[in-house]
Tab-separated table of C-alpha atoms in Angstrom:
chain	number	residue	atom	x	y	z
N	70	UNK	CA	-44.496	-174.297	-14.470
N	71	UNK	CA	-43.753	-171.527	-12.053
N	72	UNK	CA	-45.361	-168.168	-12.071
N	73	UNK	CA	-42.977	-165.293	-12.550
N	74	UNK	CA	-43.786	-162.121	-10.709
N	75	UNK	CA	-42.540	-159.067	-12.507
N	76	UNK	CA	-41.583	-156.278	-10.196
N	77	UNK	CA	-42.457	-152.801	-11.379
N	78	UNK	CA	-39.445	-150.887	-12.625
N	79	UNK	CA	-38.553	-147.998	-10.393
N	80	UNK	CA	-37.435	-144.930	-12.220
N	81	UNK	CA	-34.768	-142.814	-10.669
N	82	UNK	CA	-36.340	-139.459	-9.824
N	83	UNK	CA	-34.176	-136.400	-9.744
N	84	UNK	CA	-35.037	-133.370	-7.642
N	85	UNK	CA	-37.148	-130.732	-9.349
N	86	UNK	CA	-35.479	-128.002	-11.365
N	87	UNK	CA	-36.054	-125.504	-8.542
N	88	UNK	CA	-34.406	-127.786	-5.992
N	89	UNK	CA	-31.471	-128.440	-8.343
N	90	UNK	CA	-30.858	-124.697	-8.765
N	91	UNK	CA	-31.126	-124.095	-5.024
N	92	UNK	CA	-28.651	-126.910	-4.376
N	93	UNK	CA	-26.291	-125.358	-6.918
N	94	UNK	CA	-26.735	-122.002	-5.206
N	95	UNK	CA	-25.893	-123.386	-1.765
N	96	UNK	CA	-22.926	-125.407	-2.986
N	97	UNK	CA	-21.674	-122.407	-4.960
N	98	UNK	CA	-21.742	-120.184	-1.872
N	99	UNK	CA	-19.817	-122.833	0.087
N	100	UNK	CA	-17.176	-123.378	-2.622
N	101	UNK	CA	-16.894	-119.627	-3.181
N	102	UNK	CA	-16.241	-119.077	0.522
N	103	UNK	CA	-13.582	-121.792	0.453
N	104	UNK	CA	-11.969	-120.169	-2.598
N	105	UNK	CA	-12.063	-116.788	-0.844
N	106	UNK	CA	-10.263	-118.253	2.185
N	107	UNK	CA	-7.651	-119.865	-0.062
N	108	UNK	CA	-6.741	-116.461	-1.485
N	109	UNK	CA	-4.743	-115.794	-4.652
N	110	UNK	CA	-1.663	-117.740	-5.725
N	111	UNK	CA	1.837	-116.456	-4.802
N	112	UNK	CA	1.999	-114.808	-8.230
N	113	UNK	CA	-1.233	-112.914	-7.567
N	114	UNK	CA	-3.414	-114.968	-9.923
N	115	UNK	CA	-6.733	-116.540	-8.989
N	116	UNK	CA	-6.453	-119.926	-7.290
N	117	UNK	CA	-7.514	-123.119	-9.025
N	118	UNK	CA	-10.928	-123.276	-7.332
N	119	UNK	CA	-11.829	-119.709	-8.294
N	120	UNK	CA	-10.712	-120.434	-11.858
N	121	UNK	CA	-12.829	-123.590	-11.982
N	122	UNK	CA	-15.903	-121.772	-10.675
N	123	UNK	CA	-15.335	-118.966	-13.167
N	124	UNK	CA	-15.053	-121.460	-16.025
N	125	UNK	CA	-18.308	-123.193	-15.060
N	126	UNK	CA	-20.234	-119.951	-14.739
N	127	UNK	CA	-18.805	-118.204	-17.809
N	128	UNK	CA	-19.343	-121.284	-19.989
N	129	UNK	CA	-23.017	-121.372	-19.044
N	130	UNK	CA	-23.434	-117.661	-19.808
N	131	UNK	CA	-21.542	-118.054	-23.095
N	132	UNK	CA	-23.909	-120.817	-24.195
N	133	UNK	CA	-26.884	-118.612	-23.373
N	134	UNK	CA	-25.435	-115.672	-25.291
N	135	UNK	CA	-24.685	-117.857	-28.314
N	136	UNK	CA	-28.330	-118.838	-28.699
N	137	UNK	CA	-29.777	-115.366	-28.026
N	138	UNK	CA	-29.522	-113.809	-31.568
N	139	UNK	CA	-31.451	-116.539	-33.449
N	140	UNK	CA	-33.868	-116.891	-30.531
N	141	UNK	CA	-34.781	-113.190	-30.447
N	142	UNK	CA	-35.146	-112.927	-34.242
N	143	UNK	CA	-37.219	-116.080	-34.668
N	144	UNK	CA	-39.367	-115.449	-31.585
N	145	UNK	CA	-40.325	-111.912	-32.608
N	146	UNK	CA	-41.025	-112.793	-36.257
N	147	UNK	CA	-43.210	-115.669	-35.084
N	148	UNK	CA	-44.969	-113.496	-32.514
N	149	UNK	CA	-45.788	-110.869	-35.158
N	150	UNK	CA	-47.137	-113.610	-37.443
N	151	UNK	CA	-49.251	-115.016	-34.613
N	152	UNK	CA	-50.998	-111.666	-34.215
N	153	UNK	CA	-52.800	-112.441	-37.488
N	154	UNK	CA	-54.888	-114.960	-35.550
N	155	UNK	CA	-55.646	-112.534	-32.715
N	156	UNK	CA	-58.748	-110.409	-32.766
N	157	UNK	CA	-58.106	-106.826	-31.645
N	158	UNK	CA	-54.345	-107.386	-31.712
N	159	UNK	CA	-53.734	-103.638	-31.757
N	160	UNK	CA	-55.668	-103.260	-28.508
N	161	UNK	CA	-53.654	-106.012	-26.842
N	162	UNK	CA	-50.381	-104.456	-28.012
N	163	UNK	CA	-51.446	-101.029	-26.730
N	164	UNK	CA	-52.519	-102.446	-23.361
N	165	UNK	CA	-49.191	-104.267	-23.060
N	166	UNK	CA	-47.158	-101.123	-23.710
N	167	UNK	CA	-49.365	-99.121	-21.351
N	168	UNK	CA	-48.761	-101.550	-18.492
N	169	UNK	CA	-45.045	-101.557	-19.283
N	170	UNK	CA	-45.103	-97.800	-18.699
N	171	UNK	CA	-47.313	-97.982	-15.599
N	172	UNK	CA	-45.140	-100.520	-13.781
N	173	UNK	CA	-41.953	-98.704	-14.849
N	174	UNK	CA	-43.299	-95.400	-13.507
N	175	UNK	CA	-44.225	-96.979	-10.176
N	176	UNK	CA	-40.829	-98.667	-9.945
N	177	UNK	CA	-38.880	-95.478	-10.599
N	178	UNK	CA	-41.052	-93.732	-8.028
N	179	UNK	CA	-40.039	-96.370	-5.486
N	180	UNK	CA	-36.379	-95.866	-6.425
N	181	UNK	CA	-36.518	-92.091	-6.054
N	182	UNK	CA	-38.386	-92.363	-2.753
N	183	UNK	CA	-35.875	-94.781	-1.248
N	184	UNK	CA	-32.957	-92.706	-2.531
N	185	UNK	CA	-34.282	-89.622	-0.792
N	186	UNK	CA	-35.219	-91.529	2.362
N	187	UNK	CA	-32.042	-93.575	2.835
N	188	UNK	CA	-29.545	-91.011	1.501
N	189	UNK	CA	-27.063	-93.758	0.420
N	190	UNK	CA	-24.464	-91.300	-0.889
N	191	UNK	CA	-24.470	-89.155	2.224
N	192	UNK	CA	-23.844	-92.220	4.411
N	193	UNK	CA	-21.117	-93.746	2.250
N	194	UNK	CA	-17.409	-93.548	3.038
N	195	UNK	CA	-16.614	-93.175	-0.664
N	196	UNK	CA	-15.498	-89.900	-2.216
N	197	UNK	CA	-15.186	-88.657	-5.814
N	198	UNK	CA	-11.474	-89.505	-5.727
N	199	UNK	CA	-12.360	-93.205	-5.379
N	200	UNK	CA	-14.024	-93.317	-8.773
N	201	UNK	CA	-12.712	-93.592	-12.315
N	202	UNK	CA	-14.083	-92.779	-15.710
N	203	UNK	CA	-16.479	-95.415	-16.990
N	204	UNK	CA	-15.251	-97.510	-19.873
N	205	UNK	CA	-18.408	-96.872	-21.870
N	206	UNK	CA	-21.074	-94.236	-21.809
N	207	UNK	CA	-24.590	-93.942	-23.079
N	208	UNK	CA	-26.505	-91.005	-24.453
N	209	UNK	CA	-29.735	-90.429	-26.327
N	210	UNK	CA	-27.708	-90.178	-29.527
N	211	UNK	CA	-26.175	-93.608	-28.812
N	212	UNK	CA	-29.655	-95.003	-28.223
N	213	UNK	CA	-31.043	-93.557	-31.458
N	214	UNK	CA	-28.038	-94.832	-33.407
N	215	UNK	CA	-28.572	-98.237	-31.848
N	216	UNK	CA	-32.039	-98.389	-33.408
N	217	UNK	CA	-30.595	-98.325	-36.924
N	218	UNK	CA	-29.282	-101.782	-37.852
N	219	UNK	CA	-25.888	-101.791	-39.519
N	220	UNK	CA	-26.590	-105.237	-40.964
N	221	UNK	CA	-29.277	-107.913	-40.911
N	222	UNK	CA	-27.889	-109.687	-37.864
N	223	UNK	CA	-27.066	-106.662	-35.728
N	224	UNK	CA	-23.434	-107.753	-35.581
N	225	UNK	CA	-20.821	-105.353	-34.263
N	226	UNK	CA	-17.088	-105.764	-33.859
N	227	UNK	CA	-14.579	-103.951	-31.694
N	228	UNK	CA	-10.802	-104.070	-31.622
N	229	UNK	CA	-8.620	-103.348	-28.603
N	230	UNK	CA	-4.917	-102.663	-29.018
N	231	UNK	CA	-2.599	-103.364	-26.087
N	232	UNK	CA	1.124	-103.636	-25.470
N	233	UNK	CA	2.427	-106.903	-24.081
N	234	UNK	CA	5.121	-107.393	-21.458
N	235	UNK	CA	7.762	-107.772	-24.177
N	236	UNK	CA	6.706	-104.536	-25.852
N	237	UNK	CA	4.867	-106.254	-28.681
N	238	UNK	CA	1.599	-104.677	-29.813
N	239	UNK	CA	-1.368	-107.030	-29.587
N	240	UNK	CA	-4.764	-106.460	-31.220
N	241	UNK	CA	-7.831	-108.324	-30.010
N	242	UNK	CA	-11.094	-108.230	-31.974
N	243	UNK	CA	-14.373	-109.287	-30.423
N	244	UNK	CA	-17.758	-109.709	-32.100
N	245	UNK	CA	-20.998	-108.823	-30.361
N	246	UNK	CA	-24.697	-108.712	-31.213
N	247	UNK	CA	-26.841	-105.614	-30.741
N	248	UNK	CA	-30.092	-107.072	-29.427
N	249	UNK	CA	-32.064	-103.902	-30.052
N	250	UNK	CA	-31.060	-103.930	-33.723
N	251	UNK	CA	-32.105	-107.574	-33.970
N	252	UNK	CA	-35.484	-106.606	-32.488
N	253	UNK	CA	-35.903	-103.823	-35.067
N	254	UNK	CA	-34.985	-106.127	-37.971
N	255	UNK	CA	-37.301	-108.872	-36.684
N	256	UNK	CA	-40.208	-106.443	-36.292
N	257	UNK	CA	-39.756	-105.203	-39.872
N	258	UNK	CA	-39.468	-108.749	-41.263
N	259	UNK	CA	-42.506	-109.943	-39.293
N	260	UNK	CA	-44.690	-107.030	-40.414
N	261	UNK	CA	-43.510	-107.426	-44.016
N	262	UNK	CA	-44.379	-111.125	-43.916
N	263	UNK	CA	-47.885	-110.327	-42.694
N	264	UNK	CA	-48.405	-107.736	-45.424
N	265	UNK	CA	-47.075	-110.119	-48.086
N	266	UNK	CA	-49.870	-112.600	-47.445
N	267	UNK	CA	-49.958	-116.119	-48.868
N	268	UNK	CA	-46.566	-115.844	-50.551
N	269	UNK	CA	-44.957	-115.492	-47.104
N	270	UNK	CA	-46.585	-118.587	-45.594
N	271	UNK	CA	-43.692	-120.958	-46.464
N	272	UNK	CA	-41.261	-118.496	-44.875
N	273	UNK	CA	-43.388	-118.221	-41.715
N	274	UNK	CA	-43.733	-122.008	-41.534
N	275	UNK	CA	-39.950	-122.365	-41.757
N	276	UNK	CA	-39.558	-119.650	-39.132
N	277	UNK	CA	-41.851	-121.492	-36.699
N	278	UNK	CA	-40.011	-124.750	-37.319
N	279	UNK	CA	-36.618	-123.096	-36.794
N	280	UNK	CA	-37.867	-121.475	-33.582
N	281	UNK	CA	-38.936	-124.874	-32.248
N	282	UNK	CA	-35.457	-126.269	-32.965
N	283	UNK	CA	-33.691	-123.299	-31.353
N	284	UNK	CA	-35.928	-123.486	-28.290
N	285	UNK	CA	-35.184	-127.200	-27.918
N	286	UNK	CA	-31.436	-126.462	-27.988
N	287	UNK	CA	-31.913	-123.696	-25.448
N	288	UNK	CA	-33.860	-126.027	-23.169
N	289	UNK	CA	-30.832	-128.316	-23.159
N	290	UNK	CA	-28.661	-125.357	-22.175
N	291	UNK	CA	-31.104	-124.319	-19.445
N	292	UNK	CA	-30.919	-127.783	-17.936
N	293	UNK	CA	-27.297	-126.903	-17.131
N	294	UNK	CA	-28.508	-124.012	-14.953
N	295	UNK	CA	-27.686	-125.790	-11.642
N	296	UNK	CA	-24.037	-126.095	-12.723
N	297	UNK	CA	-24.062	-122.544	-14.040
N	298	UNK	CA	-25.530	-121.366	-10.748
N	299	UNK	CA	-22.789	-123.107	-8.809
N	300	UNK	CA	-20.086	-121.442	-10.902
N	301	UNK	CA	-21.615	-117.953	-11.070
N	302	UNK	CA	-22.458	-117.675	-7.378
N	303	UNK	CA	-19.179	-119.283	-6.342
N	304	UNK	CA	-17.163	-116.870	-8.488
N	305	UNK	CA	-19.096	-113.898	-7.078
N	306	UNK	CA	-18.471	-114.963	-3.480
N	307	UNK	CA	-14.792	-115.653	-4.173
N	308	UNK	CA	-14.299	-112.298	-5.919
N	309	UNK	CA	-16.446	-109.836	-3.963
N	310	UNK	CA	-15.637	-110.039	-0.283
N	311	UNK	CA	-16.795	-107.735	2.489
N	312	UNK	CA	-13.833	-105.415	1.862
N	313	UNK	CA	-15.325	-104.469	-1.508
N	314	UNK	CA	-18.934	-104.447	-0.355
N	315	UNK	CA	-18.565	-102.500	2.895
N	316	UNK	CA	-18.039	-98.989	1.398
N	317	UNK	CA	-21.103	-99.511	-0.809
N	318	UNK	CA	-23.163	-101.341	1.799
N	319	UNK	CA	-25.844	-98.654	2.203
N	320	UNK	CA	-26.117	-98.232	-1.556
N	321	UNK	CA	-26.409	-101.998	-2.195
N	322	UNK	CA	-28.978	-102.283	0.604
N	323	UNK	CA	-31.013	-99.450	-0.936
N	324	UNK	CA	-30.973	-101.160	-4.345
N	325	UNK	CA	-32.078	-104.522	-2.956
N	326	UNK	CA	-34.689	-102.897	-0.723
N	327	UNK	CA	-36.127	-101.138	-3.766
N	328	UNK	CA	-36.137	-104.398	-5.721
N	329	UNK	CA	-37.863	-106.142	-2.810
N	330	UNK	CA	-40.526	-103.429	-2.537
N	331	UNK	CA	-41.367	-103.705	-6.242
N	332	UNK	CA	-41.292	-107.515	-6.274
N	333	UNK	CA	-43.070	-108.172	-2.968
N	334	UNK	CA	-45.306	-105.110	-2.578
N	335	UNK	CA	-45.985	-103.360	-5.898
N	336	UNK	CA	-46.479	-106.473	-8.006
N	337	UNK	CA	-48.739	-108.188	-5.438
N	338	UNK	CA	-50.872	-105.033	-5.171
N	339	UNK	CA	-51.273	-104.971	-8.961
N	340	UNK	CA	-52.194	-108.658	-8.977
N	341	UNK	CA	-54.758	-108.274	-6.209
N	342	UNK	CA	-56.224	-105.166	-7.860
N	343	UNK	CA	-56.891	-107.316	-10.931
N	344	UNK	CA	-58.411	-110.193	-8.982
N	345	UNK	CA	-55.400	-112.529	-9.190
N	346	UNK	CA	-53.937	-114.583	-6.363
N	347	UNK	CA	-50.418	-113.525	-5.461
N	348	UNK	CA	-49.255	-116.986	-4.362
N	349	UNK	CA	-50.330	-118.518	-7.683
N	350	UNK	CA	-48.326	-115.977	-9.647
N	351	UNK	CA	-45.087	-116.490	-7.743
N	352	UNK	CA	-45.522	-120.262	-7.701
N	353	UNK	CA	-45.949	-120.285	-11.469
N	354	UNK	CA	-43.318	-117.671	-12.336
N	355	UNK	CA	-40.667	-118.853	-9.856
N	356	UNK	CA	-38.618	-121.003	-12.314
N	357	UNK	CA	-38.073	-117.976	-14.566
N	358	UNK	CA	-37.340	-115.631	-11.644
N	359	UNK	CA	-34.707	-117.900	-10.116
N	360	UNK	CA	-33.026	-118.582	-13.472
N	361	UNK	CA	-32.899	-114.831	-14.121
N	362	UNK	CA	-31.232	-114.312	-10.737
N	363	UNK	CA	-28.369	-116.671	-11.471
N	364	UNK	CA	-27.970	-116.085	-15.229
N	365	UNK	CA	-28.315	-112.268	-15.101
N	366	UNK	CA	-29.915	-112.372	-18.573
N	367	UNK	CA	-33.530	-111.485	-19.342
N	368	UNK	CA	-33.153	-112.605	-22.952
N	369	UNK	CA	-31.415	-115.835	-21.912
N	370	UNK	CA	-34.351	-116.532	-19.596
N	371	UNK	CA	-36.861	-115.779	-22.390
N	372	UNK	CA	-37.906	-119.374	-23.205
N	373	UNK	CA	-38.464	-120.179	-19.529
N	374	UNK	CA	-40.430	-116.958	-19.040
N	375	UNK	CA	-42.607	-117.710	-22.048
N	376	UNK	CA	-43.117	-121.293	-20.897
N	377	UNK	CA	-44.240	-120.340	-17.390
N	378	UNK	CA	-46.463	-117.526	-18.687
N	379	UNK	CA	-48.272	-119.948	-20.996
N	380	UNK	CA	-48.186	-123.227	-19.108
N	381	UNK	CA	-48.276	-122.075	-15.484
N	382	UNK	CA	-50.051	-118.714	-15.579
N	383	UNK	CA	-52.622	-119.467	-18.278
N	384	UNK	CA	-51.847	-116.705	-20.797
N	385	UNK	CA	-52.892	-117.647	-24.367
N	386	UNK	CA	-49.955	-118.747	-26.464
N	387	UNK	CA	-50.838	-116.471	-29.389
N	388	UNK	CA	-50.617	-113.432	-27.088
N	389	UNK	CA	-47.746	-114.624	-24.883
N	390	UNK	CA	-45.547	-115.300	-27.916
N	391	UNK	CA	-45.836	-111.606	-28.745
N	392	UNK	CA	-45.783	-110.001	-25.287
N	393	UNK	CA	-42.978	-111.992	-23.638
N	394	UNK	CA	-40.268	-111.517	-26.318
N	395	UNK	CA	-41.150	-107.820	-26.462
N	396	UNK	CA	-40.945	-107.590	-22.672
N	397	UNK	CA	-37.632	-109.458	-22.542
N	398	UNK	CA	-35.995	-106.735	-24.625
N	399	UNK	CA	-37.758	-103.590	-23.366
N	400	UNK	CA	-39.392	-104.274	-19.966
N	401	UNK	CA	-36.737	-103.658	-17.286
N	402	UNK	CA	-38.163	-102.482	-13.958
N	403	UNK	CA	-34.993	-103.491	-12.131
N	404	UNK	CA	-32.291	-102.300	-14.546
N	405	UNK	CA	-34.058	-99.295	-16.053
N	406	UNK	CA	-36.157	-97.943	-13.164
N	407	UNK	CA	-35.039	-98.759	-9.628
N	408	UNK	CA	-31.301	-99.004	-10.333
N	409	UNK	CA	-30.745	-95.738	-12.275
N	410	UNK	CA	-33.014	-93.787	-9.896
N	411	UNK	CA	-31.196	-94.775	-6.706
N	412	UNK	CA	-27.785	-94.724	-8.408
N	413	UNK	CA	-28.281	-91.214	-9.825
N	414	UNK	CA	-29.212	-89.912	-6.368
N	415	UNK	CA	-26.218	-91.750	-4.882
N	416	UNK	CA	-23.798	-90.224	-7.411
N	417	UNK	CA	-25.284	-86.759	-6.921
N	418	UNK	CA	-24.798	-87.022	-3.154
N	419	UNK	CA	-21.225	-88.296	-3.534
N	420	UNK	CA	-20.304	-85.354	-5.746
N	421	UNK	CA	-22.278	-82.852	-3.678
N	422	UNK	CA	-24.788	-81.986	-6.415
N	423	UNK	CA	-28.262	-80.895	-5.316
N	424	UNK	CA	-31.036	-82.307	-7.493
N	425	UNK	CA	-34.176	-80.276	-8.167
N	426	UNK	CA	-37.733	-81.425	-8.742
N	427	UNK	CA	-37.084	-81.108	-12.478
N	428	UNK	CA	-34.160	-83.515	-12.145
N	429	UNK	CA	-36.354	-86.130	-10.471
N	430	UNK	CA	-38.908	-85.741	-13.271
N	431	UNK	CA	-36.098	-86.301	-15.776
N	432	UNK	CA	-35.039	-89.456	-13.932
N	433	UNK	CA	-38.584	-90.765	-14.233
N	434	UNK	CA	-38.794	-89.820	-17.908
N	435	UNK	CA	-35.495	-91.465	-18.814
N	436	UNK	CA	-36.437	-94.617	-16.885
N	437	UNK	CA	-39.841	-95.034	-18.548
N	438	UNK	CA	-38.919	-94.010	-22.097
N	439	UNK	CA	-35.283	-95.090	-22.299
N	440	UNK	CA	-35.589	-98.625	-20.922
N	441	UNK	CA	-35.095	-100.093	-24.402
N	442	UNK	CA	-31.515	-98.832	-24.214
N	443	UNK	CA	-30.748	-101.677	-21.793
N	444	UNK	CA	-31.265	-104.102	-24.674
N	445	UNK	CA	-29.544	-102.061	-27.368
N	446	UNK	CA	-26.355	-101.130	-25.523
N	447	UNK	CA	-24.592	-102.872	-22.652
N	448	UNK	CA	-27.233	-103.204	-19.982
N	449	UNK	CA	-27.932	-101.361	-16.766
N	450	UNK	CA	-24.541	-99.623	-16.556
N	451	UNK	CA	-25.168	-97.793	-19.825
N	452	UNK	CA	-28.739	-97.064	-18.698
N	453	UNK	CA	-27.157	-95.376	-15.686
N	454	UNK	CA	-24.773	-93.343	-17.850
N	455	UNK	CA	-27.759	-92.332	-19.987
N	456	UNK	CA	-29.481	-91.050	-16.842
N	457	UNK	CA	-26.374	-89.303	-15.513
N	458	UNK	CA	-25.637	-87.608	-18.831
N	459	UNK	CA	-29.254	-86.398	-19.072
N	460	UNK	CA	-28.965	-84.864	-15.587
N	461	UNK	CA	-25.491	-83.473	-16.244
N	462	UNK	CA	-23.901	-85.533	-13.452
N	463	UNK	CA	-20.257	-86.734	-13.674
N	464	UNK	CA	-19.967	-90.032	-15.527
N	465	UNK	CA	-16.957	-90.817	-13.343
N	466	UNK	CA	-19.544	-91.757	-10.708
N	467	UNK	CA	-20.245	-94.939	-12.656
N	468	UNK	CA	-16.763	-96.160	-11.776
N	469	UNK	CA	-17.652	-96.054	-8.086
N	470	UNK	CA	-20.378	-98.643	-8.619
N	471	UNK	CA	-18.773	-101.121	-11.015
N	472	UNK	CA	-17.102	-103.204	-8.297
N	473	UNK	CA	-20.336	-104.742	-7.052
N	474	UNK	CA	-22.442	-104.438	-10.216
N	475	UNK	CA	-22.617	-108.234	-10.809
N	476	UNK	CA	-24.084	-108.709	-7.327
N	477	UNK	CA	-26.699	-106.022	-7.971
N	478	UNK	CA	-27.410	-107.384	-11.447
N	479	UNK	CA	-28.697	-110.661	-10.016
N	480	UNK	CA	-31.511	-108.948	-8.142
N	481	UNK	CA	-32.192	-106.490	-10.970
N	482	UNK	CA	-32.646	-109.247	-13.545
N	483	UNK	CA	-34.916	-111.266	-11.260
N	484	UNK	CA	-37.240	-108.269	-10.911
N	485	UNK	CA	-37.032	-107.620	-14.657
N	486	UNK	CA	-38.241	-111.129	-15.444
N	487	UNK	CA	-40.953	-111.049	-12.775
N	488	UNK	CA	-42.312	-107.907	-14.417
N	489	UNK	CA	-42.051	-109.516	-17.850
N	490	UNK	CA	-44.307	-112.324	-16.615
N	491	UNK	CA	-46.614	-110.003	-14.684
N	492	UNK	CA	-47.707	-107.657	-17.481
N	493	UNK	CA	-48.945	-110.320	-19.976
N	494	UNK	CA	-50.786	-112.037	-17.117
N	495	UNK	CA	-52.498	-108.827	-15.997
N	496	UNK	CA	-53.397	-107.764	-19.553
N	497	UNK	CA	-54.791	-111.229	-20.328
N	498	UNK	CA	-56.916	-111.096	-17.165
N	499	UNK	CA	-58.231	-107.609	-17.928
N	500	UNK	CA	-59.105	-108.620	-21.495
N	501	UNK	CA	-60.887	-111.787	-20.378
N	502	UNK	CA	-58.571	-114.215	-22.181
N	503	UNK	CA	-56.699	-115.648	-19.185
N	504	UNK	CA	-57.193	-119.327	-18.303
N	505	UNK	CA	-58.151	-118.607	-14.702
N	506	UNK	CA	-58.279	-122.272	-13.677
N	507	UNK	CA	-54.776	-122.900	-14.960
N	508	UNK	CA	-53.540	-119.767	-13.197
N	509	UNK	CA	-55.088	-120.858	-9.891
N	510	UNK	CA	-53.401	-124.274	-10.134
N	511	UNK	CA	-50.049	-122.934	-11.335
N	512	UNK	CA	-47.297	-125.496	-10.926
N	513	UNK	CA	-43.755	-125.736	-12.260
N	514	UNK	CA	-43.552	-129.516	-11.943
N	515	UNK	CA	-43.976	-130.091	-15.693
N	516	UNK	CA	-41.802	-127.204	-16.841
N	517	UNK	CA	-39.579	-129.473	-18.947
N	518	UNK	CA	-42.325	-131.809	-20.107
N	519	UNK	CA	-42.343	-132.376	-23.835
N	520	UNK	CA	-45.479	-130.823	-25.292
N	521	UNK	CA	-45.207	-132.557	-28.669
N	522	UNK	CA	-48.263	-134.661	-27.858
N	523	UNK	CA	-50.248	-131.551	-26.966
N	524	UNK	CA	-49.262	-129.954	-30.254
N	525	UNK	CA	-50.271	-133.057	-32.217
N	526	UNK	CA	-53.627	-133.223	-30.452
N	527	UNK	CA	-54.232	-129.545	-31.115
N	528	UNK	CA	-53.402	-129.878	-34.818
N	529	UNK	CA	-55.725	-132.853	-35.169
N	530	UNK	CA	-58.511	-130.996	-33.422
N	531	UNK	CA	-58.126	-127.990	-35.687
N	532	UNK	CA	-57.999	-130.111	-38.835
N	533	UNK	CA	-61.186	-131.928	-37.850
N	534	UNK	CA	-62.925	-128.726	-36.929
N	535	UNK	CA	-63.342	-130.055	-33.401
N	536	UNK	CA	-62.997	-127.724	-30.441
N	537	UNK	CA	-63.651	-129.855	-27.373
N	538	UNK	CA	-63.332	-127.632	-24.309
N	539	UNK	CA	-62.241	-130.557	-22.138
N	540	UNK	CA	-59.561	-131.721	-24.534
N	541	UNK	CA	-58.170	-128.445	-25.826
N	542	UNK	CA	-56.860	-126.051	-23.203
N	543	UNK	CA	-58.415	-122.616	-23.111
N	544	UNK	CA	-55.194	-120.826	-23.941
N	545	UNK	CA	-55.028	-122.580	-27.290
N	546	UNK	CA	-58.282	-120.932	-28.410
N	547	UNK	CA	-58.151	-117.960	-30.767
N	548	UNK	CA	-57.666	-114.843	-28.692
N	549	UNK	CA	-60.394	-112.253	-28.675
N	550	UNK	CA	-59.885	-109.042	-26.739
N	551	UNK	CA	-63.106	-107.579	-25.474
């Protein structure tokens, strides 16, 4: 009888999510450069490589957009319901909104300062004749109208009529979701469920279950981020060459410098002022920041942001589930503060308009108060038109900046998401509810780990009335704001 030695099975280990995205980024840049060198087809259409990259990137973004409406609705209703278990919830909500305003004010101050220092419009080779009227515009009236939901799902439809080459009239109808209206509806439903009491418990239980299912689907989509990164970055490189970027080089540099100052100077100062290690924050929040950079969607990055805020940064789940969805739809330091501030100064310089101190105050006011418009309308471009219309500047200036907006949007969204992770972390630390040990040991290695076992253990512990500090993480405790 011979002894059989069983060799341990070696599991194939894939690179971490961060490494996968970085590999997709590098390969996308390479393939985009190759596509750029190939040039268009003889008929003037995009070559096959550019088309392939565009298909990969747009498919990833389409999947993210498809899951956004149910995600936002379910997440906000659940977050409102979770506030029932939070002591001093009103104080936490107030502190969250206050820090939204504080960081937005600092960010717009950085934008105005850099705009005045670098003078991007005065150094540009562009002129007013190079611009064209923007396809859409934003105003305070548009923003206020956007708050009123036209239907329960915030669905809107638009039809474009065009004439084909053969003279035939073609009508194309597209359906879109107004995220701000979905937020308003979800807030009303969540508050109504809380006020209803026991009769609403089955609805809230279903809502939590549905949210778990939607988040699981979205995690599957997010796993495709390396492929999406390859396509999005490759398409950007193949489409926006130096010929397009050169006339706006000083402007683009000013935008990215402002984003870098906020991300690498302002945020670290805020963290240090609250006794938090800077390296731990960026190590924990990095998966969300990098996904935001390539996806250009704060709401699409929402589940990753919430996961890193809870699991990596140690913010209690009951508070994070409220603060992060709210931040993902209203907290936009990149799109609503730095970008409109520098862009408004740039447009004013291009058109030879002198801005007064009152105008700079208006820029700050619009950036801090009107940031929710970035969720309700069509993003940073409409936030810019809102700023320009408030200052009385020509909206045709928006057309000067549209060529490189996707490149700028990558950096803007990354800063947005970093701020959306920063504020809940800072508020939790100031209120004494942050799991400091978890924050200090922040790691993204288990970002995709299934937490079903943790949930089962937690439920069992609650049912038995057992709260073992070693077995139940601190962030699962009921939140009490001091």
